[in-house]
Amino acid sequence: MAGPSEAALESALDRLIAAGLVDERDDGLVTTETFESARRVYHDTYADADADRFRRTVAETFAIPESTAAERIEAGAVTREGLIDTLSLRAVLDDDVDDETLLTMATLVGEITPASPVPDALTELDDGAWRAFLDENPTAVVTVWRRDCPPCEALKTDLDALLDAIPEGVAVAGVDGPSVPDFRRTFGVDTAPTVCCFRKGDLVTTVTGRESPPTYADAFAEAF
């Protein structure tokens, strides 16, 4: 069976962008937190579902007999990831979308990388950049984030208060924890979120997990 045409893909992408589920940035396309929040829910529900439940859900989702669902699963035409993406899209799209367009959208979001978990307000560092950042900014706060991390998402609601508590002259940046193994090994970081305070280039204080703004303020006062 032929895949979707280029025109169908472009139309589906335009609808995803208009719906706020995909964002077009300078460095490429990313799925948005609106979509990723829904995907986390359905991933938790169906990623480890047993074969019978998976088959029944495919049949119900596409209004087909279970025998047909089984055939499509066996042929690889429907995967767990594809089902999760399809259900997530249905949950967050405001308007009715026909099955063909929905499947095209699911194909697209399955190929697009989620946005970085590092908040836009922070400069993001990778393993090739953090050493230079600390060389240039020996007094700094580096925050560690991760996708699919409820405490990280909760901390983002307090981000303004956290940033306001950092003394003037202290540089601030963020890292996506799973993508910076060198940073994590060097400083013994194995939890997200983590707030790392550096003075004279040395790690002097860490706060792990989501804490209240006053806790971060106390940590900054101690570190700086």
Short mmCIF file of C-alpha atoms in Angstrom, two decimals:
data_model
loop_
_atom_site.label_atom_id
_atom_site.label_comp_id
_atom_site.label_asym_id
_atom_site.label_seq_id
_atom_site.Cartn_x
_atom_site.Cartn_y
_atom_site.Cartn_z
CA MET A 1 0.00 0.00 0.00
CA ALA A 2 1.37 3.40 -1.01
CA GLY A 3 2.08 5.90 1.73
CA PRO A 4 0.50 9.36 1.93
CA SER A 5 1.25 11.75 -0.92
CA GLU A 6 3.49 14.77 -0.45
CA ALA A 7 0.43 17.00 -0.65
CA ALA A 8 -1.32 14.97 2.07
CA LEU A 9 1.76 15.18 4.29
CA GLU A 10 2.02 18.94 3.81
CA SER A 11 -1.67 19.42 4.55
CA ALA A 12 -1.46 17.25 7.68
CA LEU A 13 1.61 19.13 8.88
CA ASP A 14 -0.10 22.47 8.37
CA ARG A 15 -3.03 21.27 10.50
CA LEU A 16 -0.70 20.02 13.23
CA ILE A 17 1.06 23.39 13.35
CA ALA A 18 -2.24 25.29 13.33
CA ALA A 19 -3.52 23.12 16.19
CA GLY A 20 -0.42 23.88 18.27
CA LEU A 21 0.77 20.26 18.28
CA VAL A 22 3.89 20.82 16.20
CA ASP A 23 6.11 23.89 16.33
CA GLU A 24 8.28 25.07 13.44
CA ARG A 25 11.57 26.41 14.81
CA ASP A 26 14.79 27.63 13.26
CA ASP A 27 16.44 24.25 13.83
CA GLY A 28 13.49 22.19 12.60
CA LEU A 29 10.15 20.78 13.67
CA VAL A 30 9.34 19.71 17.24
CA THR A 31 6.23 18.33 18.88
CA THR A 32 4.83 20.66 21.51
CA GLU A 33 4.13 20.05 25.18
CA THR A 34 0.39 20.03 24.40
CA PHE A 35 0.86 16.94 22.29
CA GLU A 36 3.52 15.36 24.50
CA SER A 37 1.29 15.66 27.58
CA ALA A 38 -1.41 13.65 25.82
CA ARG A 39 1.13 11.16 24.49
CA ARG A 40 2.45 10.52 28.00
CA VAL A 41 -1.05 9.60 29.19
CA TYR A 42 -1.69 7.15 26.36
CA HIS A 43 1.84 5.76 26.53
CA ASP A 44 1.33 4.94 30.20
CA THR A 45 -1.97 3.24 29.33
CA TYR A 46 -1.07 1.24 26.23
CA ALA A 47 2.71 0.82 25.95
CA ASP A 48 2.62 -2.28 28.17
CA ALA A 49 -0.94 -3.41 27.45
CA ASP A 50 -1.26 -7.15 26.83
CA ALA A 51 -1.84 -8.44 23.32
CA ASP A 52 -5.60 -8.91 23.78
CA ARG A 53 -6.14 -5.36 25.01
CA PHE A 54 -3.91 -3.98 22.26
CA ARG A 55 -5.91 -5.84 19.60
CA ARG A 56 -9.27 -4.74 21.05
CA THR A 57 -8.15 -1.12 21.23
CA VAL A 58 -6.96 -1.16 17.62
CA ALA A 59 -10.33 -2.61 16.56
CA GLU A 60 -12.26 0.02 18.53
CA THR A 61 -10.04 2.90 17.39
CA PHE A 62 -10.39 2.15 13.69
CA ALA A 63 -13.89 0.62 13.83
CA ILE A 64 -12.75 -2.69 12.36
CA PRO A 65 -13.30 -6.33 13.42
CA GLU A 66 -10.80 -7.76 15.87
CA SER A 67 -9.74 -10.29 13.24
CA THR A 68 -8.81 -7.44 10.88
CA ALA A 69 -7.03 -5.64 13.71
CA ALA A 70 -5.01 -8.79 14.40
CA GLU A 71 -4.04 -9.02 10.73
CA ARG A 72 -2.91 -5.39 10.64
CA ILE A 73 -0.90 -5.82 13.84
CA GLU A 74 0.71 -9.00 12.50
CA ALA A 75 1.61 -7.24 9.24
CA GLY A 76 3.15 -4.32 11.13
CA ALA A 77 0.60 -1.88 9.70
CA VAL A 78 -0.38 -0.83 13.23
CA THR A 79 2.21 -0.53 15.99
CA ARG A 80 1.81 0.36 19.64
CA GLU A 81 3.58 3.66 19.03
CA GLY A 82 1.28 4.41 16.10
CA LEU A 83 -1.79 3.59 18.16
CA ILE A 84 -0.59 5.79 21.01
CA ASP A 85 0.06 8.68 18.62
CA THR A 86 -3.36 8.24 16.97
CA LEU A 87 -5.23 8.21 20.28
CA SER A 88 -3.23 11.21 21.50
CA LEU A 89 -4.10 13.20 18.40
CA ARG A 90 -7.79 12.39 18.71
CA ALA A 91 -7.72 13.56 22.30
CA VAL A 92 -6.22 16.98 21.59
CA LEU A 93 -7.58 17.93 18.17
CA ASP A 94 -10.55 20.27 18.43
CA ASP A 95 -12.14 19.36 15.10
CA ASP A 96 -13.14 16.06 13.55
CA VAL A 97 -10.42 14.49 11.43
CA ASP A 98 -11.02 11.58 9.08
CA ASP A 99 -9.07 8.38 9.71
CA GLU A 100 -6.80 8.79 6.69
CA THR A 101 -5.71 12.28 7.76
CA LEU A 102 -5.36 11.14 11.36
CA LEU A 103 -3.05 8.30 10.32
CA THR A 104 -0.99 10.72 8.24
CA MET A 105 -0.71 13.03 11.24
CA ALA A 106 0.29 10.08 13.43
CA THR A 107 3.02 9.18 10.94
CA LEU A 108 4.35 12.73 11.09
CA VAL A 109 4.40 13.13 14.88
CA GLY A 110 6.06 9.73 15.15
CA GLU A 111 8.98 11.08 13.14
CA ILE A 112 9.27 14.50 14.80
CA THR A 113 11.46 14.91 17.86
CA PRO A 114 9.82 16.32 20.99
CA ALA A 115 10.89 19.78 22.06
CA SER A 116 13.76 19.94 24.51
CA PRO A 117 12.68 19.73 28.16
CA VAL A 118 14.94 22.71 28.91
CA PRO A 119 12.73 25.82 29.26
CA ASP A 120 13.06 28.41 26.51
CA ALA A 121 14.11 31.00 29.10
CA LEU A 122 17.39 29.15 29.66
CA THR A 123 20.44 28.75 27.45
CA GLU A 124 20.68 25.04 26.66
CA LEU A 125 24.07 23.34 26.91
CA ASP A 126 25.14 19.99 25.50
CA ASP A 127 28.14 17.84 26.33
CA GLY A 128 30.20 19.82 23.86
CA ALA A 129 29.38 23.18 25.45
CA TRP A 130 29.08 22.94 29.22
CA ARG A 131 32.82 22.99 29.96
CA ALA A 132 33.31 26.18 27.94
CA PHE A 133 30.26 27.70 29.64
CA LEU A 134 31.73 27.06 33.10
CA ASP A 135 35.16 28.29 32.01
CA GLU A 136 33.55 31.55 30.92
CA ASN A 137 31.08 31.64 33.84
CA PRO A 138 32.74 30.04 36.89
CA THR A 139 29.91 31.33 39.06
CA ALA A 140 26.81 29.72 37.60
CA VAL A 141 23.63 27.74 38.06
CA VAL A 142 23.04 24.80 35.72
CA THR A 143 19.62 23.16 35.85
CA VAL A 144 19.04 19.56 34.75
CA TRP A 145 15.78 18.55 33.08
CA ARG A 146 14.26 15.45 31.48
CA ARG A 147 11.32 14.65 29.22
CA ASP A 148 8.39 12.72 30.69
CA CYS A 149 9.29 14.02 34.14
CA PRO A 150 6.32 15.32 36.19
CA PRO A 151 8.56 17.01 38.81
CA CYS A 152 10.36 18.84 35.99
CA GLU A 153 7.06 20.05 34.57
CA ALA A 154 5.97 21.13 38.06
CA LEU A 155 9.22 23.03 38.57
CA LYS A 156 8.64 24.98 35.35
CA THR A 157 5.64 26.62 37.03
CA ASP A 158 8.06 28.06 39.62
CA LEU A 159 10.80 28.92 37.13
CA ASP A 160 10.33 32.70 37.33
CA ALA A 161 10.60 32.61 41.12
CA LEU A 162 13.68 30.38 40.91
CA LEU A 163 15.38 32.72 38.44
CA ASP A 164 14.48 35.78 40.52
CA ALA A 165 16.24 34.20 43.51
CA ILE A 166 19.56 33.82 41.69
CA PRO A 167 21.93 36.67 42.64
CA GLU A 168 22.91 39.21 40.02
CA GLY A 169 26.02 38.23 38.11
CA VAL A 170 25.41 34.47 38.35
CA ALA A 171 25.10 32.88 34.90
CA VAL A 172 22.25 30.42 34.31
CA ALA A 173 21.83 27.56 31.84
CA GLY A 174 20.05 24.24 31.46
CA VAL A 175 20.79 20.75 30.18
CA ASP A 176 18.66 17.86 28.95
CA GLY A 177 19.88 15.21 31.39
CA PRO A 178 19.74 12.10 29.16
CA SER A 179 21.65 13.90 26.39
CA VAL A 180 24.59 15.00 28.58
CA PRO A 181 26.11 11.81 30.06
CA ASP A 182 29.52 13.49 30.41
CA PHE A 183 28.05 16.31 32.51
CA ARG A 184 26.14 13.84 34.68
CA ARG A 185 29.16 11.57 35.24
CA THR A 186 31.44 14.49 36.01
CA PHE A 187 29.16 15.92 38.70
CA GLY A 188 27.39 12.78 39.89
CA VAL A 189 23.93 13.90 38.75
CA ASP A 190 21.40 11.09 38.35
CA THR A 191 18.11 12.86 39.07
CA ALA A 192 15.90 15.38 37.28
CA PRO A 193 15.21 18.06 38.05
CA THR A 194 18.49 19.02 39.68
CA VAL A 195 19.78 22.53 40.28
CA CYS A 196 23.59 22.69 40.36
CA CYS A 197 25.38 25.69 41.84
CA PHE A 198 28.97 26.38 40.77
CA ARG A 199 31.41 28.75 42.43
CA LYS A 200 34.88 29.32 40.95
CA GLY A 201 34.06 26.52 38.53
CA ASP A 202 33.47 23.95 41.28
CA LEU A 203 30.15 22.33 42.12
CA VAL A 204 29.33 23.53 45.63
CA THR A 205 25.60 22.86 46.08
CA THR A 206 22.94 20.70 44.43
CA VAL A 207 19.19 20.62 44.99
CA THR A 208 17.49 17.52 43.61
CA GLY A 209 13.81 17.05 42.88
CA ARG A 210 11.23 19.78 42.79
CA GLU A 211 11.47 22.03 45.84
CA SER A 212 9.76 25.25 46.86
CA PRO A 213 11.16 28.61 45.71
CA PRO A 214 12.37 29.45 49.27
CA THR A 215 14.43 26.23 49.29
CA TYR A 216 16.20 27.31 46.12
CA ALA A 217 16.68 30.81 47.49
CA ASP A 218 18.37 29.33 50.59
CA ALA A 219 20.61 27.16 48.40
CA PHE A 220 21.65 30.15 46.31
CA ALA A 221 22.38 32.21 49.42
CA GLU A 222 24.57 29.41 50.74
CA ALA A 223 26.37 28.88 47.44
CA PHE A 224 26.97 32.49 46.47
#
